[in-house]
């Protein structure tokens, strides 16, 4: 009987020693993943705007220029930010004036001005029209945000000295996000229907 008990105790003590040895033997496996950023780009742009007719009679009666409002649906500019930078973005624009349609050199023949929602655009540089913060971008599921302005809030001032003819002008858009974080540019053509 003593032999059986001793054998049982020996088995239990060996089993305990074996379990302790495995518990102290640890290892680690590291899994790697990389999150990559994408582009900042203007994905949709209003290609053209039309303005009402300006008559010679209106020009003759004006002090310096005749204001004319855009027609149609106005502006809709869609920006997609997949940079993951949390810097947000600014979409700015400039407007240098009008040129006669069909003029290959686009020589400015009258210094018309254009304002969007009360903000007059400069001839050079980029005046902010729409902007978004990093927090705004994070609220989206695809990084896309759209800036919109009703046609009634887009006004062109046609100078009194403008001759009879058909004219066009360009709103040049520039998209930026922080210093050196991506730039895209595009143009919206505006065409007052002056005859």
mmCIF file of C-alpha atoms in Angstrom:
data_model
loop_
_atom_site.group_PDB
_atom_site.id
_atom_site.type_symbol
_atom_site.label_atom_id
_atom_site.label_comp_id
_atom_site.label_asym_id
_atom_site.label_seq_id
_atom_site.Cartn_x
_atom_site.Cartn_y
_atom_site.Cartn_z
ATOM 1 C CA UNK A 1 0.000 0.000 0.000
ATOM 2 C CA UNK A 2 2.855 2.359 0.815
ATOM 3 C CA UNK A 3 4.390 1.738 -2.620
ATOM 4 C CA UNK A 4 1.173 2.756 -4.425
ATOM 5 C CA UNK A 5 0.823 5.992 -2.447
ATOM 6 C CA UNK A 6 4.453 6.903 -3.066
ATOM 7 C CA UNK A 7 4.081 6.286 -6.808
ATOM 8 C CA UNK A 8 0.955 8.475 -6.888
ATOM 9 C CA UNK A 9 2.676 11.329 -5.073
ATOM 10 C CA UNK A 10 5.645 11.100 -7.407
ATOM 11 C CA UNK A 11 3.333 11.315 -10.444
ATOM 12 C CA UNK A 12 1.569 14.398 -9.060
ATOM 13 C CA UNK A 13 4.847 16.171 -8.281
ATOM 14 C CA UNK A 14 6.226 15.499 -11.791
ATOM 15 C CA UNK A 15 3.012 16.727 -13.381
ATOM 16 C CA UNK A 16 3.198 19.954 -11.360
ATOM 17 C CA UNK A 17 6.811 20.517 -12.376
ATOM 18 C CA UNK A 18 5.959 20.004 -16.014
ATOM 19 C CA UNK A 19 3.097 22.553 -15.922
ATOM 20 C CA UNK A 20 5.271 25.195 -14.268
ATOM 21 C CA UNK A 21 7.937 24.822 -16.955
ATOM 22 C CA UNK A 22 5.433 25.548 -19.767
ATOM 23 C CA UNK A 23 3.916 28.557 -17.935
ATOM 24 C CA UNK A 24 7.294 30.335 -17.838
ATOM 25 C CA UNK A 25 7.954 29.825 -21.604
ATOM 26 C CA UNK A 26 6.525 32.987 -23.334
ATOM 27 C CA UNK A 27 6.793 34.420 -26.874
ATOM 28 C CA UNK A 28 5.433 37.392 -28.838
ATOM 29 C CA UNK A 29 4.254 37.725 -32.443
ATOM 30 C CA UNK A 30 4.052 41.302 -33.798
ATOM 31 C CA UNK A 31 1.542 42.188 -36.505
ATOM 32 C CA UNK A 32 2.304 45.245 -38.680
ATOM 33 C CA UNK A 33 -0.133 47.434 -40.607
ATOM 34 C CA UNK A 34 0.367 50.734 -42.427
ATOM 35 C CA UNK A 35 -2.291 53.406 -42.946
ATOM 36 C CA UNK A 36 -1.531 55.337 -46.127
ATOM 37 C CA UNK A 37 -2.919 58.720 -47.079
ATOM 38 C CA UNK A 38 -4.438 59.690 -50.401
ATOM 39 C CA UNK A 39 -4.809 62.893 -52.378
ATOM 40 C CA UNK A 40 -6.435 66.244 -51.790
ATOM 41 C CA UNK A 41 -8.353 67.097 -54.940
ATOM 42 C CA UNK A 42 -11.190 69.074 -56.434
ATOM 43 C CA UNK A 43 -13.442 66.250 -57.614
ATOM 44 C CA UNK A 44 -16.345 68.294 -59.011
ATOM 45 C CA UNK A 45 -16.271 71.800 -60.431
ATOM 46 C CA UNK A 46 -18.948 74.038 -61.928
ATOM 47 C CA UNK A 47 -17.633 74.377 -65.477
ATOM 48 C CA UNK A 48 -19.476 77.529 -66.466
ATOM 49 C CA UNK A 49 -21.714 80.332 -65.259
ATOM 50 C CA UNK A 50 -23.979 82.578 -67.269
ATOM 51 C CA UNK A 51 -24.955 86.137 -66.441
ATOM 52 C CA UNK A 52 -27.876 88.210 -67.652
ATOM 53 C CA UNK A 53 -27.669 90.548 -70.629
ATOM 54 C CA UNK A 54 -26.177 93.990 -70.189
ATOM 55 C CA UNK A 55 -27.492 96.628 -72.584
ATOM 56 C CA UNK A 56 -25.774 99.705 -73.961
ATOM 57 C CA UNK A 57 -28.520 101.780 -72.355
ATOM 58 C CA UNK A 58 -27.599 100.321 -68.946
ATOM 59 C CA UNK A 59 -23.914 101.076 -69.552
ATOM 60 C CA UNK A 60 -24.663 104.664 -70.627
ATOM 61 C CA UNK A 61 -26.684 105.246 -67.470
ATOM 62 C CA UNK A 62 -24.106 103.723 -65.115
ATOM 63 C CA UNK A 63 -21.610 105.664 -63.023
ATOM 64 C CA UNK A 64 -18.798 103.174 -63.595
ATOM 65 C CA UNK A 65 -20.210 99.677 -64.053
ATOM 66 C CA UNK A 66 -23.401 97.631 -64.314
ATOM 67 C CA UNK A 67 -23.906 94.782 -61.795
ATOM 68 C CA UNK A 68 -25.337 91.610 -63.297
ATOM 69 C CA UNK A 69 -26.239 88.467 -61.362
ATOM 70 C CA UNK A 70 -25.526 84.877 -62.386
ATOM 71 C CA UNK A 71 -28.398 82.730 -63.590
ATOM 72 C CA UNK A 72 -29.026 79.021 -63.113
ATOM 73 C CA UNK A 73 -28.018 76.936 -60.126
ATOM 74 C CA UNK A 74 -24.865 78.829 -59.109
ATOM 75 C CA UNK A 75 -21.632 77.238 -57.921
ATOM 76 C CA UNK A 76 -21.031 73.750 -56.553
ATOM 77 C CA UNK A 77 -17.418 72.785 -55.802
ATOM 78 C CA UNK A 78 -16.693 69.336 -54.337
ATOM 79 C CA UNK A 79 -13.404 68.622 -52.575
ATOM 80 C CA UNK A 80 -12.191 65.202 -51.449
ATOM 81 C CA UNK A 81 -9.563 65.047 -48.707
ATOM 82 C CA UNK A 82 -8.003 61.623 -48.223
ATOM 83 C CA UNK A 83 -4.679 62.932 -46.877
ATOM 84 C CA UNK A 84 -5.417 62.060 -43.264
ATOM 85 C CA UNK A 85 -3.480 65.186 -42.296
ATOM 86 C CA UNK A 86 -6.272 66.707 -40.172
ATOM 87 C CA UNK A 87 -5.286 70.101 -41.611
ATOM 88 C CA UNK A 88 -8.482 70.654 -43.575
ATOM 89 C CA UNK A 89 -8.375 72.696 -46.764
ATOM 90 C CA UNK A 90 -9.045 76.071 -48.357
ATOM 91 C CA UNK A 91 -10.497 76.562 -51.830
ATOM 92 C CA UNK A 92 -9.633 80.016 -53.125
ATOM 93 C CA UNK A 93 -10.240 81.783 -56.421
ATOM 94 C CA UNK A 94 -9.284 84.778 -58.527
ATOM 95 C CA UNK A 95 -10.879 86.580 -61.464
ATOM 96 C CA UNK A 96 -8.771 88.749 -63.780
ATOM 97 C CA UNK A 97 -11.553 90.225 -65.905
ATOM 98 C CA UNK A 98 -13.222 89.690 -69.276
ATOM 99 C CA UNK A 99 -11.816 88.880 -72.697
ATOM 100 C CA UNK A 100 -13.554 88.877 -76.061
ATOM 101 C CA UNK A 101 -14.805 85.436 -77.026
ATOM 102 C CA UNK A 102 -12.706 83.954 -79.784
ATOM 103 C CA UNK A 103 -9.596 85.846 -78.653
ATOM 104 C CA UNK A 104 -6.923 83.125 -78.613
ATOM 105 C CA UNK A 105 -4.620 85.279 -76.476
ATOM 106 C CA UNK A 106 -7.417 86.035 -73.980
ATOM 107 C CA UNK A 107 -6.369 89.645 -73.855
ATOM 108 C CA UNK A 108 -8.313 91.440 -71.153
ATOM 109 C CA UNK A 109 -10.476 94.036 -72.856
ATOM 110 C CA UNK A 110 -12.358 95.296 -69.802
ATOM 111 C CA UNK A 111 -11.624 95.118 -66.100
ATOM 112 C CA UNK A 112 -14.825 93.543 -64.888
ATOM 113 C CA UNK A 113 -14.986 92.454 -61.264
ATOM 114 C CA UNK A 114 -16.710 89.458 -59.766
ATOM 115 C CA UNK A 115 -17.816 88.708 -56.218
ATOM 116 C CA UNK A 116 -19.010 85.460 -54.654
ATOM 117 C CA UNK A 117 -21.326 85.806 -51.655
ATOM 118 C CA UNK A 118 -20.114 89.339 -51.069
ATOM 119 C CA UNK A 119 -16.397 88.504 -51.394
ATOM 120 C CA UNK A 120 -14.759 90.326 -54.318
ATOM 121 C CA UNK A 121 -12.189 88.167 -56.095
ATOM 122 C CA UNK A 122 -8.771 89.667 -56.785
ATOM 123 C CA UNK A 123 -7.114 89.519 -60.198
ATOM 124 C CA UNK A 124 -4.239 87.425 -58.820
ATOM 125 C CA UNK A 125 -3.633 85.207 -55.833
ATOM 126 C CA UNK A 126 -6.476 83.221 -54.337
ATOM 127 C CA UNK A 127 -9.192 84.745 -52.139
ATOM 128 C CA UNK A 128 -10.814 82.146 -49.872
ATOM 129 C CA UNK A 129 -14.283 81.116 -51.041
ATOM 130 C CA UNK A 130 -14.818 77.757 -49.282
ATOM 131 C CA UNK A 131 -12.954 76.009 -46.460
ATOM 132 C CA UNK A 132 -13.160 72.932 -44.233
ATOM 133 C CA UNK A 133 -11.423 71.892 -41.020
ATOM 134 C CA UNK A 134 -9.975 68.474 -40.266
ATOM 135 C CA UNK A 135 -12.963 67.913 -37.967
ATOM 136 C CA UNK A 136 -15.319 68.643 -40.893
ATOM 137 C CA UNK A 137 -13.543 66.026 -43.016
ATOM 138 C CA UNK A 138 -13.718 63.424 -40.222
ATOM 139 C CA UNK A 139 -17.507 63.733 -40.144
ATOM 140 C CA UNK A 140 -17.695 62.326 -43.690
ATOM 141 C CA UNK A 141 -17.452 58.698 -44.793
ATOM 142 C CA UNK A 142 -15.514 59.431 -47.992
ATOM 143 C CA UNK A 143 -13.663 62.708 -47.313
ATOM 144 C CA UNK A 144 -15.950 64.659 -49.669
ATOM 145 C CA UNK A 145 -17.386 68.083 -48.846
ATOM 146 C CA UNK A 146 -19.183 70.489 -51.175
ATOM 147 C CA UNK A 147 -19.151 74.277 -51.142
ATOM 148 C CA UNK A 148 -22.208 75.875 -52.747
ATOM 149 C CA UNK A 149 -23.258 79.419 -53.606
ATOM 150 C CA UNK A 150 -26.648 80.372 -55.044
ATOM 151 C CA UNK A 151 -26.582 82.180 -58.381
ATOM 152 C CA UNK A 152 -28.208 85.198 -56.747
ATOM 153 C CA UNK A 153 -25.056 85.695 -54.649
ATOM 154 C CA UNK A 154 -22.644 85.734 -57.615
ATOM 155 C CA UNK A 155 -22.375 89.209 -59.095
ATOM 156 C CA UNK A 156 -20.296 90.581 -61.967
ATOM 157 C CA UNK A 157 -19.751 94.302 -62.477
ATOM 158 C CA UNK A 158 -19.425 95.077 -66.188
ATOM 159 C CA UNK A 159 -17.465 98.322 -66.721
ATOM 160 C CA UNK A 160 -19.185 101.229 -68.426
ATOM 161 C CA UNK A 161 -16.455 101.273 -71.092
ATOM 162 C CA UNK A 162 -17.220 97.731 -72.309
ATOM 163 C CA UNK A 163 -17.875 97.661 -76.060
ATOM 164 C CA UNK A 164 -20.711 95.727 -77.720
ATOM 165 C CA UNK A 165 -19.701 92.078 -78.132
ATOM 166 C CA UNK A 166 -19.547 88.695 -76.454
ATOM 167 C CA UNK A 167 -17.168 88.222 -73.556
ATOM 168 C CA UNK A 168 -15.947 85.499 -71.221
ATOM 169 C CA UNK A 169 -13.853 85.396 -68.091
ATOM 170 C CA UNK A 170 -12.307 82.744 -65.882
ATOM 171 C CA UNK A 171 -12.635 82.018 -62.200
ATOM 172 C CA UNK A 172 -9.375 80.244 -61.405
ATOM 173 C CA UNK A 173 -9.680 77.921 -58.398
ATOM 174 C CA UNK A 174 -6.763 76.852 -56.186
ATOM 175 C CA UNK A 175 -7.072 74.160 -53.523
ATOM 176 C CA UNK A 176 -4.553 74.059 -50.672
ATOM 177 C CA UNK A 177 -4.148 72.334 -47.325
ATOM 178 C CA UNK A 178 -1.416 73.619 -45.085
ATOM 179 C CA UNK A 179 2.079 74.381 -46.352
ATOM 180 C CA UNK A 180 3.226 72.078 -49.166
ATOM 181 C CA UNK A 181 0.431 69.598 -48.522
ATOM 182 C CA UNK A 182 -0.992 69.356 -52.016
ATOM 183 C CA UNK A 183 -2.276 71.810 -54.582
ATOM 184 C CA UNK A 184 -4.856 71.413 -57.315
ATOM 185 C CA UNK A 185 -6.135 74.050 -59.706
ATOM 186 C CA UNK A 186 -9.022 74.310 -62.131
ATOM 187 C CA UNK A 187 -11.089 76.968 -63.890
ATOM 188 C CA UNK A 188 -14.738 77.975 -64.075
ATOM 189 C CA UNK A 189 -15.630 79.950 -67.191
ATOM 190 C CA UNK A 190 -18.065 82.825 -66.805
ATOM 191 C CA UNK A 191 -19.856 84.277 -69.770
ATOM 192 C CA UNK A 192 -22.039 87.358 -69.584
ATOM 193 C CA UNK A 193 -24.455 87.349 -72.483
ATOM 194 C CA UNK A 194 -23.755 90.941 -73.488
ATOM 195 C CA UNK A 195 -24.480 91.578 -77.173
#
